[in-house]
């Protein structure tokens, strides 16, 4: 039975230039599911579409000013945070899941509607993360079962991480870096429950992992730690003065449109 495809293009626009509309031969990421699932479960989408409610509710200004007279801004005005929310794609939970967490935080029970196409959450063996040794004294490792196979062009790997800046989510995924151009099956997402004890419902569509395609030949592997030169210290001081002394300096001077 052949897979169904959910296709998304993504840009690799150069720094300092407007990001053009993707060309017909632009790199393509594909999300493939069993044909019987197509249209019945929420598909992966661009990560910005999963920006959390706590962030959306914020006003840009705090209603007060700094000592220099500039308006005090909230995280809503932080473009690096917005860019992180926008980075890559998000895989959503396919079905509603009930999580019942007891006081010991280990004997976790899980449930979902009868007749779902597959079990959306499973357990790992605690020894796989060294539990109950620190820091996993009271942790039962679980994993989200991901129905989407991820295809990327040759030379690309995919970084799988906890959805970024999401302290509102009651779980924390373990990160992984997978050569999805060569790995021809699905990637599941191990996680630890970090929310409170009690009974919880994770609704279908909850973001469970953020994935970031990375071309392997762009990885920086050489590093050097050194003291700044006089010229670099002057650059740093000028940038600091601009950052804290001018409104929207990052947007005007340094940010590159993604």
Short mmCIF file of N, CA and C in Angstrom, two decimals, residues 115-250:
data_model
loop_
_atom_site.label_atom_id
_atom_site.label_comp_id
_atom_site.label_asym_id
_atom_site.label_seq_id
_atom_site.Cartn_x
_atom_site.Cartn_y
_atom_site.Cartn_z
N UNK A 115 -11.33 2.44 18.58
CA UNK A 115 -11.36 2.43 17.13
C UNK A 115 -10.36 3.33 16.45
N UNK A 116 -9.44 4.00 17.23
CA UNK A 116 -8.42 4.81 16.55
C UNK A 116 -7.52 3.88 15.75
N UNK A 117 -6.91 4.44 14.74
CA UNK A 117 -6.16 3.61 13.79
C UNK A 117 -4.89 3.02 14.39
N UNK A 118 -4.34 3.65 15.42
CA UNK A 118 -3.12 3.13 16.04
C UNK A 118 -3.02 3.71 17.44
N UNK A 119 -2.19 3.10 18.26
CA UNK A 119 -1.97 3.57 19.63
C UNK A 119 -1.06 4.79 19.58
N UNK A 120 -1.53 5.98 20.01
CA UNK A 120 -0.75 7.20 19.81
C UNK A 120 0.37 7.42 20.82
N UNK A 121 0.35 6.72 21.96
CA UNK A 121 1.39 6.86 22.97
C UNK A 121 1.75 5.48 23.49
N UNK A 122 3.05 5.23 23.67
CA UNK A 122 3.53 3.98 24.23
C UNK A 122 4.54 4.28 25.32
N UNK A 123 4.92 3.23 26.06
CA UNK A 123 5.93 3.35 27.09
C UNK A 123 7.28 2.88 26.59
N UNK A 124 8.34 3.55 27.06
CA UNK A 124 9.69 3.02 26.94
C UNK A 124 10.01 2.26 28.23
N UNK A 125 11.01 1.42 28.18
CA UNK A 125 11.50 0.80 29.41
C UNK A 125 12.30 1.85 30.17
N UNK A 126 12.05 2.03 31.47
CA UNK A 126 12.75 3.07 32.23
C UNK A 126 14.27 2.95 32.15
N UNK A 127 14.78 1.71 32.02
CA UNK A 127 16.23 1.53 31.97
C UNK A 127 16.85 2.16 30.73
N UNK A 128 16.03 2.44 29.73
CA UNK A 128 16.58 3.06 28.51
C UNK A 128 17.12 4.47 28.77
N UNK A 129 16.64 5.12 29.82
CA UNK A 129 17.19 6.43 30.18
C UNK A 129 17.91 6.39 31.54
N UNK A 130 18.13 5.17 32.04
CA UNK A 130 18.83 5.03 33.31
C UNK A 130 17.97 5.24 34.53
N UNK A 131 16.64 5.33 34.37
CA UNK A 131 15.75 5.49 35.52
C UNK A 131 15.83 4.23 36.38
N UNK A 132 15.74 4.36 37.70
CA UNK A 132 15.40 5.57 38.46
C UNK A 132 16.60 6.37 38.95
N UNK A 133 17.74 6.26 38.27
CA UNK A 133 18.90 7.06 38.66
C UNK A 133 18.67 8.52 38.27
N UNK A 134 19.33 9.46 38.98
CA UNK A 134 19.18 10.89 38.64
C UNK A 134 19.55 11.13 37.19
N UNK A 135 18.84 12.02 36.52
CA UNK A 135 17.75 12.88 37.02
C UNK A 135 16.36 12.30 36.81
N UNK A 136 16.26 10.98 36.72
CA UNK A 136 15.00 10.34 36.35
C UNK A 136 14.44 9.49 37.49
N UNK A 137 14.57 9.99 38.74
CA UNK A 137 14.10 9.23 39.89
C UNK A 137 12.61 8.94 39.82
N UNK A 138 11.82 9.86 39.29
CA UNK A 138 10.37 9.70 39.25
C UNK A 138 9.85 9.96 37.84
N UNK A 139 10.42 9.24 36.89
CA UNK A 139 10.07 9.45 35.48
C UNK A 139 9.75 8.10 34.83
N UNK A 140 8.63 8.05 34.14
CA UNK A 140 8.33 6.94 33.24
C UNK A 140 8.46 7.45 31.82
N UNK A 141 9.49 7.03 31.07
CA UNK A 141 9.64 7.53 29.71
C UNK A 141 8.53 7.00 28.80
N UNK A 142 7.94 7.90 28.06
CA UNK A 142 6.87 7.58 27.12
C UNK A 142 7.32 7.99 25.72
N UNK A 143 6.52 7.67 24.73
CA UNK A 143 6.83 8.14 23.37
C UNK A 143 5.55 8.35 22.59
N UNK A 144 5.53 9.46 21.86
CA UNK A 144 4.46 9.72 20.91
C UNK A 144 4.74 8.90 19.65
N UNK A 145 3.72 8.21 19.17
CA UNK A 145 3.85 7.46 17.92
C UNK A 145 3.49 8.40 16.77
N UNK A 146 4.45 8.63 15.92
CA UNK A 146 4.31 9.58 14.82
C UNK A 146 3.90 8.84 13.55
N UNK A 147 2.75 9.17 12.97
CA UNK A 147 2.30 8.47 11.77
C UNK A 147 2.91 9.00 10.48
N UNK A 148 3.75 10.03 10.58
CA UNK A 148 4.25 10.70 9.38
C UNK A 148 5.70 10.33 9.10
N UNK A 149 5.94 9.74 7.95
CA UNK A 149 7.31 9.57 7.45
C UNK A 149 7.76 10.90 6.86
N UNK A 150 8.98 11.28 7.12
CA UNK A 150 9.48 12.60 6.71
C UNK A 150 10.57 12.41 5.67
N UNK A 151 10.35 12.98 4.50
CA UNK A 151 11.31 12.88 3.40
C UNK A 151 11.90 14.25 3.12
N UNK A 152 13.21 14.30 3.01
CA UNK A 152 13.92 15.53 2.70
C UNK A 152 14.90 15.24 1.57
N UNK A 153 15.40 16.29 0.90
CA UNK A 153 16.35 16.05 -0.18
C UNK A 153 17.65 15.41 0.32
N UNK A 154 18.38 14.81 -0.60
CA UNK A 154 19.68 14.24 -0.27
C UNK A 154 20.56 15.30 0.39
N UNK A 155 21.26 14.89 1.45
CA UNK A 155 22.16 15.80 2.14
C UNK A 155 21.54 16.50 3.33
N UNK A 156 20.24 16.27 3.58
CA UNK A 156 19.55 16.92 4.69
C UNK A 156 19.30 15.93 5.82
N UNK A 157 19.47 16.43 7.05
CA UNK A 157 19.02 15.74 8.25
C UNK A 157 17.93 16.60 8.89
N UNK A 158 17.23 16.02 9.88
CA UNK A 158 16.16 16.74 10.55
C UNK A 158 16.42 16.71 12.06
N UNK A 159 16.43 17.89 12.66
CA UNK A 159 16.54 18.03 14.10
C UNK A 159 15.14 18.01 14.70
N UNK A 160 14.88 17.06 15.59
CA UNK A 160 13.60 16.94 16.27
C UNK A 160 13.77 17.44 17.70
N UNK A 161 12.95 18.43 18.10
CA UNK A 161 13.08 19.02 19.43
C UNK A 161 11.70 19.25 20.03
N UNK A 162 11.71 19.46 21.34
CA UNK A 162 10.51 19.95 22.02
C UNK A 162 10.05 21.24 21.34
N UNK A 163 8.76 21.42 21.07
CA UNK A 163 8.32 22.71 20.53
C UNK A 163 8.91 23.87 21.33
N UNK A 164 9.53 24.79 20.63
CA UNK A 164 10.37 25.81 21.26
C UNK A 164 9.53 26.82 22.05
N UNK A 165 10.06 27.21 23.21
CA UNK A 165 9.43 28.21 24.08
C UNK A 165 8.00 27.82 24.44
N UNK A 166 7.82 26.57 24.82
CA UNK A 166 6.48 26.08 25.15
C UNK A 166 6.45 25.52 26.58
N UNK A 167 6.70 26.36 27.61
CA UNK A 167 6.59 25.88 28.98
C UNK A 167 5.17 25.51 29.37
N UNK A 168 4.19 25.90 28.55
CA UNK A 168 2.81 25.55 28.83
C UNK A 168 2.51 24.08 28.54
N UNK A 169 3.35 23.42 27.75
CA UNK A 169 3.12 22.02 27.44
C UNK A 169 3.55 21.16 28.63
N UNK A 170 2.74 20.15 29.01
CA UNK A 170 3.03 19.38 30.22
C UNK A 170 3.97 18.20 29.98
N UNK A 171 4.74 18.25 28.92
CA UNK A 171 5.70 17.17 28.63
C UNK A 171 6.94 17.79 28.01
N UNK A 172 8.03 17.04 28.04
CA UNK A 172 9.28 17.48 27.44
C UNK A 172 9.82 16.35 26.57
N UNK A 173 9.95 16.62 25.28
CA UNK A 173 10.47 15.62 24.35
C UNK A 173 12.00 15.59 24.41
N UNK A 174 12.54 14.40 24.23
CA UNK A 174 13.98 14.25 24.05
C UNK A 174 14.32 14.61 22.60
N UNK A 175 15.46 15.23 22.40
CA UNK A 175 15.84 15.69 21.06
C UNK A 175 16.52 14.57 20.28
N UNK A 176 16.43 14.66 18.96
CA UNK A 176 17.09 13.71 18.09
C UNK A 176 17.44 14.35 16.76
N UNK A 177 18.48 13.85 16.11
CA UNK A 177 18.94 14.38 14.83
C UNK A 177 19.04 13.21 13.87
N UNK A 178 18.12 13.16 12.90
CA UNK A 178 17.93 11.97 12.08
C UNK A 178 18.24 12.29 10.62
N UNK A 179 18.98 11.38 9.99
CA UNK A 179 19.29 11.53 8.56
C UNK A 179 18.08 11.04 7.75
N UNK A 180 17.09 11.92 7.66
CA UNK A 180 15.82 11.53 7.05
C UNK A 180 15.91 11.37 5.54
N UNK A 181 17.02 11.80 4.93
CA UNK A 181 17.19 11.54 3.50
C UNK A 181 17.54 10.08 3.24
N UNK A 182 17.91 9.34 4.30
CA UNK A 182 18.30 7.94 4.17
C UNK A 182 17.41 7.01 4.99
N UNK A 183 16.72 7.55 5.99
CA UNK A 183 15.92 6.75 6.91
C UNK A 183 14.50 6.67 6.37
N UNK A 184 14.11 5.50 5.90
CA UNK A 184 12.89 5.36 5.10
C UNK A 184 11.66 4.95 5.89
N UNK A 185 11.63 5.28 7.18
CA UNK A 185 10.44 4.97 7.97
C UNK A 185 10.17 6.13 8.92
N UNK A 186 9.21 5.95 9.81
CA UNK A 186 8.79 7.05 10.68
C UNK A 186 9.74 7.20 11.87
N UNK A 187 9.73 8.39 12.47
CA UNK A 187 10.51 8.71 13.66
C UNK A 187 9.53 9.00 14.79
N UNK A 188 9.62 8.26 15.88
CA UNK A 188 8.77 8.51 17.04
C UNK A 188 9.45 9.47 18.00
N UNK A 189 8.69 10.02 18.96
CA UNK A 189 9.19 11.11 19.80
C UNK A 189 9.13 10.73 21.27
N UNK A 190 10.24 10.26 21.84
CA UNK A 190 10.26 9.96 23.28
C UNK A 190 10.08 11.23 24.09
N UNK A 191 9.39 11.10 25.24
CA UNK A 191 9.17 12.27 26.08
C UNK A 191 9.00 11.86 27.53
N UNK A 192 9.12 12.83 28.40
CA UNK A 192 8.86 12.65 29.82
C UNK A 192 7.72 13.57 30.21
N UNK A 193 6.82 13.08 31.05
CA UNK A 193 5.73 13.92 31.54
C UNK A 193 6.29 14.86 32.59
N UNK A 194 6.14 16.15 32.38
CA UNK A 194 6.65 17.15 33.31
C UNK A 194 5.54 17.99 33.92
N UNK A 195 4.31 17.69 33.56
CA UNK A 195 3.17 18.42 34.10
C UNK A 195 2.77 17.88 35.47
N UNK A 196 1.69 18.40 36.02
CA UNK A 196 1.25 17.98 37.36
C UNK A 196 0.66 16.58 37.34
N UNK A 197 0.52 16.03 38.54
CA UNK A 197 -0.17 14.75 38.67
C UNK A 197 -1.66 14.98 38.42
N UNK A 198 -2.38 13.88 38.22
CA UNK A 198 -3.81 13.99 37.96
C UNK A 198 -4.15 13.52 36.56
N UNK A 199 -5.40 13.73 36.20
CA UNK A 199 -5.92 13.30 34.91
C UNK A 199 -5.89 14.46 33.93
N UNK A 200 -5.33 14.22 32.76
CA UNK A 200 -5.16 15.29 31.76
C UNK A 200 -5.58 14.77 30.39
N UNK A 201 -6.13 15.65 29.58
CA UNK A 201 -6.45 15.32 28.19
C UNK A 201 -5.58 16.18 27.28
N UNK A 202 -4.80 15.52 26.44
CA UNK A 202 -4.07 16.20 25.38
C UNK A 202 -4.93 16.12 24.12
N UNK A 203 -5.45 17.24 23.65
CA UNK A 203 -6.35 17.17 22.49
C UNK A 203 -5.58 16.93 21.19
N UNK A 204 -6.25 16.30 20.24
CA UNK A 204 -5.67 16.16 18.91
C UNK A 204 -5.27 17.53 18.39
N UNK A 205 -4.13 17.60 17.75
CA UNK A 205 -3.61 18.87 17.26
C UNK A 205 -2.59 19.51 18.17
N UNK A 206 -2.42 18.98 19.40
CA UNK A 206 -1.40 19.50 20.30
C UNK A 206 -0.02 19.34 19.65
N UNK A 207 0.81 20.38 19.62
CA UNK A 207 2.14 20.22 19.03
C UNK A 207 2.99 19.30 19.88
N UNK A 208 3.54 18.26 19.28
CA UNK A 208 4.32 17.29 20.05
C UNK A 208 5.81 17.32 19.69
N UNK A 209 6.17 17.84 18.55
CA UNK A 209 7.59 17.95 18.20
C UNK A 209 7.76 19.01 17.12
N UNK A 210 8.83 19.77 17.23
CA UNK A 210 9.21 20.74 16.21
C UNK A 210 10.38 20.15 15.44
N UNK A 211 10.33 20.23 14.13
CA UNK A 211 11.40 19.63 13.33
C UNK A 211 12.00 20.67 12.40
N UNK A 212 13.32 20.64 12.32
CA UNK A 212 14.07 21.67 11.60
C UNK A 212 15.00 20.97 10.61
N UNK A 213 14.71 21.05 9.30
CA UNK A 213 15.61 20.45 8.31
C UNK A 213 16.92 21.24 8.24
N UNK A 214 18.03 20.51 8.24
CA UNK A 214 19.36 21.13 8.22
C UNK A 214 20.22 20.42 7.18
N UNK A 215 20.82 21.20 6.30
CA UNK A 215 21.73 20.60 5.32
C UNK A 215 23.05 20.29 6.01
N UNK A 216 23.47 19.05 5.94
CA UNK A 216 24.62 18.62 6.74
C UNK A 216 25.91 19.33 6.37
N UNK A 217 26.06 19.72 5.12
CA UNK A 217 27.32 20.36 4.74
C UNK A 217 27.40 21.82 5.19
N UNK A 218 26.35 22.32 5.85
CA UNK A 218 26.40 23.67 6.42
C UNK A 218 26.75 23.66 7.91
N UNK A 219 26.88 22.48 8.51
CA UNK A 219 27.18 22.40 9.92
C UNK A 219 28.59 22.93 10.20
N UNK A 220 28.72 23.79 11.19
CA UNK A 220 30.02 24.32 11.60
C UNK A 220 30.62 23.38 12.64
N UNK A 221 31.81 22.88 12.37
CA UNK A 221 32.45 21.92 13.27
C UNK A 221 33.75 22.45 13.88
N UNK A 222 34.23 23.57 13.39
CA UNK A 222 35.46 24.16 13.94
C UNK A 222 35.08 25.30 14.89
N UNK A 223 35.81 25.42 15.99
CA UNK A 223 35.51 26.51 16.92
C UNK A 223 36.80 27.05 17.52
N UNK A 224 36.68 28.26 18.07
CA UNK A 224 37.82 28.90 18.74
C UNK A 224 37.28 29.86 19.78
N UNK A 225 37.81 29.81 20.97
CA UNK A 225 37.47 30.76 22.03
C UNK A 225 38.67 31.67 22.25
N UNK A 226 38.44 32.99 22.23
CA UNK A 226 39.54 33.95 22.35
C UNK A 226 39.02 35.25 22.92
N UNK A 227 39.94 36.10 23.30
CA UNK A 227 39.57 37.43 23.73
C UNK A 227 39.26 38.32 22.54
N UNK A 228 38.35 39.26 22.75
CA UNK A 228 37.97 40.19 21.67
C UNK A 228 39.12 41.15 21.38
N UNK A 229 39.21 41.56 20.11
CA UNK A 229 40.14 42.62 19.75
C UNK A 229 39.53 43.97 20.13
N UNK A 230 40.34 45.01 20.09
CA UNK A 230 39.84 46.35 20.39
C UNK A 230 38.72 46.73 19.43
N UNK A 231 38.89 46.39 18.16
CA UNK A 231 37.86 46.72 17.17
C UNK A 231 36.57 45.96 17.46
N UNK A 232 36.70 44.70 17.86
CA UNK A 232 35.50 43.91 18.17
C UNK A 232 34.80 44.42 19.42
N UNK A 233 35.58 44.87 20.41
CA UNK A 233 34.96 45.45 21.60
C UNK A 233 34.21 46.73 21.25
N UNK A 234 34.77 47.51 20.34
CA UNK A 234 34.09 48.74 19.92
C UNK A 234 32.80 48.41 19.17
N UNK A 235 32.85 47.41 18.31
CA UNK A 235 31.63 46.96 17.61
C UNK A 235 30.56 46.51 18.61
N UNK A 236 31.00 45.75 19.59
CA UNK A 236 30.07 45.23 20.59
C UNK A 236 29.43 46.36 21.40
N UNK A 237 30.24 47.33 21.78
CA UNK A 237 29.72 48.46 22.55
C UNK A 237 28.73 49.27 21.73
N UNK A 238 29.05 49.50 20.45
CA UNK A 238 28.16 50.26 19.58
C UNK A 238 26.83 49.53 19.39
N UNK A 239 26.92 48.21 19.21
CA UNK A 239 25.69 47.42 19.04
C UNK A 239 24.86 47.42 20.32
N UNK A 240 25.53 47.34 21.47
CA UNK A 240 24.80 47.36 22.74
C UNK A 240 24.09 48.69 22.94
N UNK A 241 24.77 49.79 22.62
CA UNK A 241 24.15 51.10 22.76
C UNK A 241 22.95 51.24 21.84
N UNK A 242 23.08 50.71 20.64
CA UNK A 242 21.97 50.79 19.69
C UNK A 242 20.81 49.92 20.16
N UNK A 243 21.15 48.70 20.65
CA UNK A 243 20.10 47.77 21.10
C UNK A 243 19.27 48.37 22.23
N UNK A 244 19.94 48.99 23.20
CA UNK A 244 19.22 49.50 24.37
C UNK A 244 18.85 50.98 24.27
N UNK A 245 19.31 51.66 23.22
CA UNK A 245 19.05 53.08 23.13
C UNK A 245 18.15 53.50 21.99
N UNK A 246 17.82 52.57 21.09
CA UNK A 246 16.99 52.90 19.95
C UNK A 246 15.85 51.89 19.85
N UNK A 247 14.68 52.38 19.51
CA UNK A 247 13.52 51.51 19.39
C UNK A 247 13.61 50.69 18.11
N UNK A 248 13.29 49.42 18.20
CA UNK A 248 13.25 48.49 17.05
C UNK A 248 14.59 48.38 16.34
N UNK A 249 15.68 48.52 17.09
CA UNK A 249 17.00 48.48 16.46
C UNK A 249 17.28 47.12 15.84
N UNK A 250 16.91 46.05 16.53
CA UNK A 250 17.19 44.72 15.98
C UNK A 250 16.49 44.54 14.64
#
